[in-house]
CSV table of C-alpha atoms in Angstrom, one decimal:
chain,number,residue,atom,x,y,z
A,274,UNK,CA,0.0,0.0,0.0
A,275,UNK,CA,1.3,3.3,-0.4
A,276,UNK,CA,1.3,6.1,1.8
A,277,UNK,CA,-1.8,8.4,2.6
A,278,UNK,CA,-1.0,12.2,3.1
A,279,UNK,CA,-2.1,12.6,6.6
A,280,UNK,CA,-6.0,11.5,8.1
A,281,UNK,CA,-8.6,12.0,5.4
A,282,UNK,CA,-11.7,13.9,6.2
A,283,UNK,CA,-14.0,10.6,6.7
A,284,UNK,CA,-11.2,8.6,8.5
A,285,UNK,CA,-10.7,11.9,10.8
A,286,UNK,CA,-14.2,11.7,12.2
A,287,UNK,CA,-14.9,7.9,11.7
A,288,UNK,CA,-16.1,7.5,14.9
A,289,UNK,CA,-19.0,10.4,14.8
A,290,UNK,CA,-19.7,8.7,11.5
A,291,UNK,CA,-20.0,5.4,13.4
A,292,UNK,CA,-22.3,6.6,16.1
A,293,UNK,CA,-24.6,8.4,13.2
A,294,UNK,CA,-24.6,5.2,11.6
A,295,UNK,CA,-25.9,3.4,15.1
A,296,UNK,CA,-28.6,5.7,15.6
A,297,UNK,CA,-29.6,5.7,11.6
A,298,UNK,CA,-29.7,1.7,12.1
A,299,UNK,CA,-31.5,1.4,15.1
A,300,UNK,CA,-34.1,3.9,14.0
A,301,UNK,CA,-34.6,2.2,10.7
A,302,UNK,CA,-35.1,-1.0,12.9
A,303,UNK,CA,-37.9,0.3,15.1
A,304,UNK,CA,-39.4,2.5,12.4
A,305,UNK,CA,-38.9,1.2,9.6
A,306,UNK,CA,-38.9,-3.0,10.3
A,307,UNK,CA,-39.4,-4.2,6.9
A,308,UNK,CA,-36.1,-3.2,6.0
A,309,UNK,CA,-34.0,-5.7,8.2
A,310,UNK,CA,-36.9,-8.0,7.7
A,311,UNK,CA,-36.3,-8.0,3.7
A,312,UNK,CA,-32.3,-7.8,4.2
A,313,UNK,CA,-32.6,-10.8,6.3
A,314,UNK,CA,-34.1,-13.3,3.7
A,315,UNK,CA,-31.4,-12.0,1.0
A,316,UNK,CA,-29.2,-14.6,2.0
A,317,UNK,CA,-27.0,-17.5,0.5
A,318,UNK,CA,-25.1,-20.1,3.0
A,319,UNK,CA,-25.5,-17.9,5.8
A,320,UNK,CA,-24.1,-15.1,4.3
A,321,UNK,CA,-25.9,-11.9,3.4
A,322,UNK,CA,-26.1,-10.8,0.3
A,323,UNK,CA,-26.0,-7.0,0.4
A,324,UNK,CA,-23.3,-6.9,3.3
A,325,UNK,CA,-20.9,-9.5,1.6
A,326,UNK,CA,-21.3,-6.7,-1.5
A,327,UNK,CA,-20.4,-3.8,1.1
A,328,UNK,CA,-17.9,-5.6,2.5
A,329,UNK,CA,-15.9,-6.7,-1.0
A,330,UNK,CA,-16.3,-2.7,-1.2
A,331,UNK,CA,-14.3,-2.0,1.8
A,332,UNK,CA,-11.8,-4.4,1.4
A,333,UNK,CA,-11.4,-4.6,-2.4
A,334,UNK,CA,-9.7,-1.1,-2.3
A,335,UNK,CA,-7.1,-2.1,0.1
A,336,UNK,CA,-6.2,-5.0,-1.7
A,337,UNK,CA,-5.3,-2.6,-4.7
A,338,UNK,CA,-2.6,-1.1,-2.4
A,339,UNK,CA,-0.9,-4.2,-1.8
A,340,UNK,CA,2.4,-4.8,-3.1
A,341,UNK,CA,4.0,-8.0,-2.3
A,342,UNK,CA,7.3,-7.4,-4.0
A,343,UNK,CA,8.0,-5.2,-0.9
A,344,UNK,CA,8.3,-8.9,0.8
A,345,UNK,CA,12.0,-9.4,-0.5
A,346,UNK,CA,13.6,-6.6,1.5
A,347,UNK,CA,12.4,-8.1,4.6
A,348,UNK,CA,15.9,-9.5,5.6
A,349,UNK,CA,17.8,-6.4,5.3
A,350,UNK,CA,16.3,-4.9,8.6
A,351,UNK,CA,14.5,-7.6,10.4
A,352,UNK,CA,14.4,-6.2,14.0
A,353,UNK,CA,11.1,-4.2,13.6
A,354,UNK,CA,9.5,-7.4,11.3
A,355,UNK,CA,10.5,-9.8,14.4
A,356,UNK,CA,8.6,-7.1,16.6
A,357,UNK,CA,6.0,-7.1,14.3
A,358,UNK,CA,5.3,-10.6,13.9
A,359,UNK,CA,5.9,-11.8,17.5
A,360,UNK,CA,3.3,-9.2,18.6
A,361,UNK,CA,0.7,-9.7,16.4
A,362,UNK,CA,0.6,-13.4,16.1
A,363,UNK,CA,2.0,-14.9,19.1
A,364,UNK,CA,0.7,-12.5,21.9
A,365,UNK,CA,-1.6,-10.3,20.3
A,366,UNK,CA,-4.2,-12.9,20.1
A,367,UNK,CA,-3.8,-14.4,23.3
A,368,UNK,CA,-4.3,-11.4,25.5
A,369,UNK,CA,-6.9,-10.5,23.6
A,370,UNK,CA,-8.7,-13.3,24.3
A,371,UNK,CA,-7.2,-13.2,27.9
A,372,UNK,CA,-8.5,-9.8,28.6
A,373,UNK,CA,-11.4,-10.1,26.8
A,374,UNK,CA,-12.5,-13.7,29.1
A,375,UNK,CA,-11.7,-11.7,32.4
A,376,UNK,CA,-14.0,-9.1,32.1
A,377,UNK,CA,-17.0,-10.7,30.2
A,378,UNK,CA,-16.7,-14.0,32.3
A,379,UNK,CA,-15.8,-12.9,35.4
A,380,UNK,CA,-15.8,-8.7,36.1
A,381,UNK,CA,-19.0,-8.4,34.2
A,382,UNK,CA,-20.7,-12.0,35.0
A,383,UNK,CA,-23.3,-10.3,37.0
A,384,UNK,CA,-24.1,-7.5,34.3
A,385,UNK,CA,-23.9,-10.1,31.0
A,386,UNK,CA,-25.7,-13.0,30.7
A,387,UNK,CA,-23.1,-16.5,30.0
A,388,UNK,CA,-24.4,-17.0,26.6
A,389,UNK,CA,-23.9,-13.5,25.5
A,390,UNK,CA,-20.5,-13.7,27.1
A,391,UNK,CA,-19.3,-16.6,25.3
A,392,UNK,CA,-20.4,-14.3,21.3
A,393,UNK,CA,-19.1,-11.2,23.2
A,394,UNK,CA,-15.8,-13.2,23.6
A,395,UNK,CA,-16.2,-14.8,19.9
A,396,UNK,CA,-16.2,-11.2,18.5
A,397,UNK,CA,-12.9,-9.9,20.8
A,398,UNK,CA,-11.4,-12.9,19.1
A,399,UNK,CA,-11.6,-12.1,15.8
A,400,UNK,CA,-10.8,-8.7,16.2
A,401,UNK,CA,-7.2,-9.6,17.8
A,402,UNK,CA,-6.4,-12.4,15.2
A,403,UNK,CA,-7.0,-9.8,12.6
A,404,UNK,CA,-4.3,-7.1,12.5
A,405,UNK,CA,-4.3,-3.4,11.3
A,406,UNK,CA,-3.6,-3.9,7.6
A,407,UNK,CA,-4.5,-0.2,6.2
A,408,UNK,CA,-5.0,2.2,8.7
A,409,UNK,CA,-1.2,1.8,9.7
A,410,UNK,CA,-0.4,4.0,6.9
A,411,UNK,CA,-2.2,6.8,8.5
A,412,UNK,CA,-0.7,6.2,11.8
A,413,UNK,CA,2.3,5.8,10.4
A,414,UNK,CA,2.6,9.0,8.1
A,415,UNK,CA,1.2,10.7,11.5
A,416,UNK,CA,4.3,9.7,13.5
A,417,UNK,CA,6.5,9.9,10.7
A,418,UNK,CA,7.2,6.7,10.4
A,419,UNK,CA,9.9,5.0,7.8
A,420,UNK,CA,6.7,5.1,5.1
A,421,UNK,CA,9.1,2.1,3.1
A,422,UNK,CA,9.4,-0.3,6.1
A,423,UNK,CA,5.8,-0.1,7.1
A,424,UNK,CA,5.1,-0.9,3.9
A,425,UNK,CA,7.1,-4.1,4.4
A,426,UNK,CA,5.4,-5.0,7.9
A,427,UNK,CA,2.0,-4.6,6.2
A,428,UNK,CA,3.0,-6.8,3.3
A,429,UNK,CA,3.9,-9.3,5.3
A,430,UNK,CA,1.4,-9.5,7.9
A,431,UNK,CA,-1.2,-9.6,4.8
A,432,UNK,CA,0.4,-12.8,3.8
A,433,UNK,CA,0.5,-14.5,7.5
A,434,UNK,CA,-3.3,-13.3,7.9
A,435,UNK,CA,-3.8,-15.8,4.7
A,436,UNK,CA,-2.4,-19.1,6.9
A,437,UNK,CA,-2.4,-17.8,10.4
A,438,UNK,CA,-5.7,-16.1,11.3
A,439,UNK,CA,-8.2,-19.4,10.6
A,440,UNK,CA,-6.3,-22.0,12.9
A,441,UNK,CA,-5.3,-19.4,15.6
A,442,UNK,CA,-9.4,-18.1,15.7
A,443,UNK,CA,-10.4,-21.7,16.0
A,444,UNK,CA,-7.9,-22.8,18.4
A,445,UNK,CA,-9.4,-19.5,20.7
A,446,UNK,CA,-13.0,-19.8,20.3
A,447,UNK,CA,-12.2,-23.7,20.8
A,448,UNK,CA,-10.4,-23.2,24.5
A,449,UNK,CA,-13.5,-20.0,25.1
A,450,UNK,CA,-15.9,-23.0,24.5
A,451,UNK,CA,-17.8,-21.4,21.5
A,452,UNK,CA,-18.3,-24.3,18.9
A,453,UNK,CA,-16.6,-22.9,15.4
A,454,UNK,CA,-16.8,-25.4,12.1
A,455,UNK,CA,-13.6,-25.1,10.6
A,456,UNK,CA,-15.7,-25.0,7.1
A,457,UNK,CA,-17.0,-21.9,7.9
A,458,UNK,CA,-14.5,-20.2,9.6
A,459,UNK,CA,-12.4,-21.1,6.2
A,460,UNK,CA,-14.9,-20.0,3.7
A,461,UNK,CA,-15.4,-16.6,5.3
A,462,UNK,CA,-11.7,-16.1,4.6
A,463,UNK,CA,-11.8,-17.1,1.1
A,464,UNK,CA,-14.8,-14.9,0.3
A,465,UNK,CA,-13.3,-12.0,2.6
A,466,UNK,CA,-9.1,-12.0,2.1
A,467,UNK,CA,-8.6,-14.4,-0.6
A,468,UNK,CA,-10.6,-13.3,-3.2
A,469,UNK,CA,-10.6,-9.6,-2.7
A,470,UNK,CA,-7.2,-10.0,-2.5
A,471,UNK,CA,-6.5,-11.6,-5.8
A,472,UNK,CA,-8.9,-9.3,-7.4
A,473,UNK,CA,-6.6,-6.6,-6.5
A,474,UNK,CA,-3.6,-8.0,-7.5
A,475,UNK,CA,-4.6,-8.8,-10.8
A,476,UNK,CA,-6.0,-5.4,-11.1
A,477,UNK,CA,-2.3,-4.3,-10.1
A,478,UNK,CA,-0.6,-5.8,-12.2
A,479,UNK,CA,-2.9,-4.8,-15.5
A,480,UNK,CA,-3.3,-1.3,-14.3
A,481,UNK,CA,0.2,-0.9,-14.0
A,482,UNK,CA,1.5,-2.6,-17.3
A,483,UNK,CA,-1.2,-0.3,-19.3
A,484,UNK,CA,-0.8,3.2,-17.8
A,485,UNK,CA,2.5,2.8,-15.3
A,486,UNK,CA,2.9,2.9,-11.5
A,487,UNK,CA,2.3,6.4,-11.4
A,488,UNK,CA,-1.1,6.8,-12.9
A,489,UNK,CA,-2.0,3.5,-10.7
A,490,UNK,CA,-0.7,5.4,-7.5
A,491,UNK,CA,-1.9,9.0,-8.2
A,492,UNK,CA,-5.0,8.5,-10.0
A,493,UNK,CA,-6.6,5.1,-10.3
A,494,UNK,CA,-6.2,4.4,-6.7
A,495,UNK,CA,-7.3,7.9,-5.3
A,496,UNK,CA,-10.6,6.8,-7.2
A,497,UNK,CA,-11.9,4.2,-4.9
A,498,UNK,CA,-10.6,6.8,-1.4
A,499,UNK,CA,-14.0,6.6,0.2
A,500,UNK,CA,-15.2,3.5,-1.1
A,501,UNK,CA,-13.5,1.3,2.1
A,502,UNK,CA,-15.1,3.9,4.7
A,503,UNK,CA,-18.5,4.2,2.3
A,504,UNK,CA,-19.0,0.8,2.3
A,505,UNK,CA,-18.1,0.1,6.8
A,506,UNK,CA,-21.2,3.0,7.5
A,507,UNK,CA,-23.3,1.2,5.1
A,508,UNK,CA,-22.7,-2.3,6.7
A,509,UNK,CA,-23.1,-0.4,9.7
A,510,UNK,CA,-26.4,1.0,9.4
A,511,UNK,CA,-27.4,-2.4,7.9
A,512,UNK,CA,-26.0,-3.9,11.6
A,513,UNK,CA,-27.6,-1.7,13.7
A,514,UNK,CA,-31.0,-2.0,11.8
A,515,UNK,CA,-30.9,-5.7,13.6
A,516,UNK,CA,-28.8,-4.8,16.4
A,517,UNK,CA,-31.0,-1.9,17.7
A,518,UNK,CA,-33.6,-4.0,20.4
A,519,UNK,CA,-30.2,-5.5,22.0
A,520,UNK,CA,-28.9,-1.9,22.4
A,521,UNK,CA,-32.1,0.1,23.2
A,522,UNK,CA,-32.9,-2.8,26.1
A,523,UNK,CA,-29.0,-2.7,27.5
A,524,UNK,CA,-27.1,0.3,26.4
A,525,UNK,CA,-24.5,-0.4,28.7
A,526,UNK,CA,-23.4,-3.5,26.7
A,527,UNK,CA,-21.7,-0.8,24.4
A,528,UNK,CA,-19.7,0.7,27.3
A,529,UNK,CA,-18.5,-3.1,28.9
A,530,UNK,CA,-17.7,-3.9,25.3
A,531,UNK,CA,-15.0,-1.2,24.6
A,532,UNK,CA,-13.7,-1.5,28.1
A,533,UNK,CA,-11.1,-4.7,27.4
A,534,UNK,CA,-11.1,-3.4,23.6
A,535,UNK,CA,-9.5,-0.4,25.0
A,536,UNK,CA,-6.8,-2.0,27.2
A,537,UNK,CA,-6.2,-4.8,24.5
A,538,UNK,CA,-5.1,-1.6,22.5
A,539,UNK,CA,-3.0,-0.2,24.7
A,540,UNK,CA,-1.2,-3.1,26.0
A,541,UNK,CA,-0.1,-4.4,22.6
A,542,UNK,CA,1.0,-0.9,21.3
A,543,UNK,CA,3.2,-0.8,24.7
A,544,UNK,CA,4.6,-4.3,24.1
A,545,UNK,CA,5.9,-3.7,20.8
A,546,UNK,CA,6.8,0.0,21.2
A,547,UNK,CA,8.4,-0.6,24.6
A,548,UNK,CA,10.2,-3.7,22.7
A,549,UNK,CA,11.4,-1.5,20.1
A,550,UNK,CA,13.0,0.7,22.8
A,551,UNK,CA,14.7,-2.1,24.3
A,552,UNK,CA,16.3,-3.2,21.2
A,553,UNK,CA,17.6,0.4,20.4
A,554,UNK,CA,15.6,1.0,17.2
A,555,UNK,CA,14.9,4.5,15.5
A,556,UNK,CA,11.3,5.9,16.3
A,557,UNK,CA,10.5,5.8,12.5
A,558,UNK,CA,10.6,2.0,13.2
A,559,UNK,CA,9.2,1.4,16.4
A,560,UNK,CA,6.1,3.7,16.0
A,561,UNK,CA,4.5,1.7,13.0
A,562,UNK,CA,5.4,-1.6,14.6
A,563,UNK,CA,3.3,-0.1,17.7
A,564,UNK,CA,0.3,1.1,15.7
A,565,UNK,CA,0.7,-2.3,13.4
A,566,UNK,CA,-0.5,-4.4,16.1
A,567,UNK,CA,-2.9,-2.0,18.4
A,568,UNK,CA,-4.9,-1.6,15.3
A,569,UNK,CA,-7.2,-3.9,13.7
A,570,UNK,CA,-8.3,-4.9,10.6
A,571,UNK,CA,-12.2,-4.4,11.7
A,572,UNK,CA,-13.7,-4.8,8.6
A,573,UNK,CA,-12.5,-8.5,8.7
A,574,UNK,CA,-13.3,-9.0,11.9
A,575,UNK,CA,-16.7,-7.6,10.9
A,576,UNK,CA,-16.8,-9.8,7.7
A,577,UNK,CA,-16.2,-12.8,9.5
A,578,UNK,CA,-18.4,-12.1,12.7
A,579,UNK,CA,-21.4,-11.6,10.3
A,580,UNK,CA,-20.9,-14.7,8.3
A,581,UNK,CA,-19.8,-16.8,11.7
A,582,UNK,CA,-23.1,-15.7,13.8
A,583,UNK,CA,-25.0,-13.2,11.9
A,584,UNK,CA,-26.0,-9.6,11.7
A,585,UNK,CA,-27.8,-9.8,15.0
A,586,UNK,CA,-25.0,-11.8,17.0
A,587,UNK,CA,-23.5,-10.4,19.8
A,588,UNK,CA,-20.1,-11.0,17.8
A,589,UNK,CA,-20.9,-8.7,15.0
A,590,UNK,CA,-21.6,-5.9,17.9
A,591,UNK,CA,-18.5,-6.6,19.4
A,592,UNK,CA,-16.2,-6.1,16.4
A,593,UNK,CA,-18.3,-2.7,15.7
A,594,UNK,CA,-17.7,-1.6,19.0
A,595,UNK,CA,-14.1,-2.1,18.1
A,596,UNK,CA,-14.1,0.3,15.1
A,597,UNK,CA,-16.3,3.2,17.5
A,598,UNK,CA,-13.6,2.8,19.7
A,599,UNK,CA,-10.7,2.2,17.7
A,600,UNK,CA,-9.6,6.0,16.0
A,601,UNK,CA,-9.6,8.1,19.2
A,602,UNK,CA,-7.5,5.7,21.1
A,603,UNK,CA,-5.5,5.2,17.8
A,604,UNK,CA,-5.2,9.1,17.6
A,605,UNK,CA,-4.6,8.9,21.3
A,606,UNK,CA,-1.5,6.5,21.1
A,607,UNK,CA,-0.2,9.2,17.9
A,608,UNK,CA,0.1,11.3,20.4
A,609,UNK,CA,2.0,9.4,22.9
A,610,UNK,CA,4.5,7.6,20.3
A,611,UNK,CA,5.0,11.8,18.9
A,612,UNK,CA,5.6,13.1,22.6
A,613,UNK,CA,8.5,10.2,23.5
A,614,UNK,CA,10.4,10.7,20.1
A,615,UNK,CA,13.3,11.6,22.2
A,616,UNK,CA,13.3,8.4,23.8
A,617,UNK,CA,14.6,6.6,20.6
A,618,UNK,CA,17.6,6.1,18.9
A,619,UNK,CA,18.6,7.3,15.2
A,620,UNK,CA,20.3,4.3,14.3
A,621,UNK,CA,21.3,0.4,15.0
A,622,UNK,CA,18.5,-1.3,13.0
């Protein structure tokens, strides 16, 4: 993926579009209940129709920006990829699912009910097996990050999400006690990483070899800016539409939801920023490999929820809860990595 120029407009406010998006949804469910009613029977193998379509529209578009190639200077500084990879894939999961179990099975066992504890859980899952694989740019190019090496992180984690993320979310949801056919689970990948990210690289590759990297970069790309965002309020409204009784009857589900969401963040942006300090890297480094990890690639963790449980699962509202919460404490942790520059090194990759 290439570099964005700073936090576009829609990405700025994403979580005021968000909550708009909550209180569209929920009214269109009370008011308007045909709507969810016809959405629901537009279906095919458990999968909806209209938000598999919304949700190829916010992926697609960041499976344009991919360029693998970028893979083959991985061994020239490998430091900040070991971070990388070590964080997100053996401990980013795990506490996720640690922290997440802690407060919806024991903290909050008297406020939420077992059952919805055990799809609360399911949806914390998939969001920590599913690492930021776009928005890093922006945090990135916000901390002035090496722009090249996250580049090289991103492409990388892309390719471990295509082995990794189906046995280590079944393996979780297996030990949480949440029964997950592997079928499914596999499936929801194909349709949601594998396809959309094939469809990009061919696109790539032909879009390059006609008009050249730079009309790909500066103008054929730049076309599809909003699409990703355009097509996460959409699903969102479509969510909420079937979400909105849960909500309206227990509003504080939304507030115990982001509470572990938030501390997951935190903690993994610590771990791998703190272990970037330890080995003596330069800030450009350890600030992306920070940001890699504490974000999340929501709109697979969405995609997947949906198609695991369904748009009225307590899943699918965890992993939205995850993208209302994830840009101010994103933009928060900017902050933080920008204000302890001086505790980093300029060298010794």
């Amino acid at each position: 993926m290439g570099t964005k120029q700073g936090i576009g407009f829609f990405e700025r406010y994403l979580t005021i579009w968000v909550m708009l998006c909550i209180m569209v949804g929920i009214a269109i469910g009370q008011w308007l209940p045909v709507i969810p009613r016809v959405l629901s029977c537009l279906e095919y193998a458990n999968v909806s129709i209209p938000v598999a379509v919304l949700i190829w529209l916010m992926i697609y578009p960041m499976m344009l920006k991919v360029d693998f190639r970028s893979v083959r200077d991985v061994g020239k500084r490998p430091k900040g990829i070991v971070i990388t990879c070590v964080t997100n894939w053996l401990i980013k999961p795990f506490t996720m699912f640690g922290i997440a179990y802690l407060f919806f099975y024991v903290v909050f066992r008297t406020l939420i009910p077992a059952e919805l504890a055990g799809e609360y859980l399911a949806g914390a899952v998939l969001l920590g097996a599913a690492p930021c694989t776009a928005m890093v740019f922006v945090w990135s190019y916000l901390t002035r990050g090496d722009a090249a090496y996250t580049l090289v992180q991103v492409a990388l984690n892309d390719l471990i999400i295509l082995v990794a993320f189906v046995p280590i979310v079944a393996l979780l949801l297996g030990v949480g006690g949440v029964a997950i056919p592997w079928d499914t689970l596999f499936l929801s990948v194909v349709l949601f990483v594998v396809i959309p990210l094939v469809a990009g690289i061919v696109t790539r590759t032909r879009v390059i070899r006609r008009r050249g990297i730079v009309y790909f970069n500066e103008v054929f790309v730049k076309k599809f800016d909003n699409y990703t965002v355009g097509g996460l309020l959409l699903t969102l409204v479509i969510l909420f539409s079937f979400q909105g009784k849960i909500i309206l009857s227990n509003p504080l589900h939304i507030l115990l939801i982001a509470v572990p969401l938030v501390l997951q963040t935190v903690l993994i942006f610590f771990v791998a920023y703190g272990w970037a300090r330890w080995w003596k890297l330069p800030h450009e480094i350890a600030a992306p490999a920070g940001m890699i990890g504490a974000s999340n690639f929501f709109e697979l963790a969405v995609a997947v929820a949906i198609s695991l449980f369904g748009l009225q699962s307590g899943a699918a509202l965890v992993t939205v809860v995850g993208v209302l919460v994830e840009v101010p404490v994103m933009l928060a942790l900017v902050r933080v990595a920008n204000g302890t520059r001086t505790w980093f090194s300029k060298s010794n990759l």
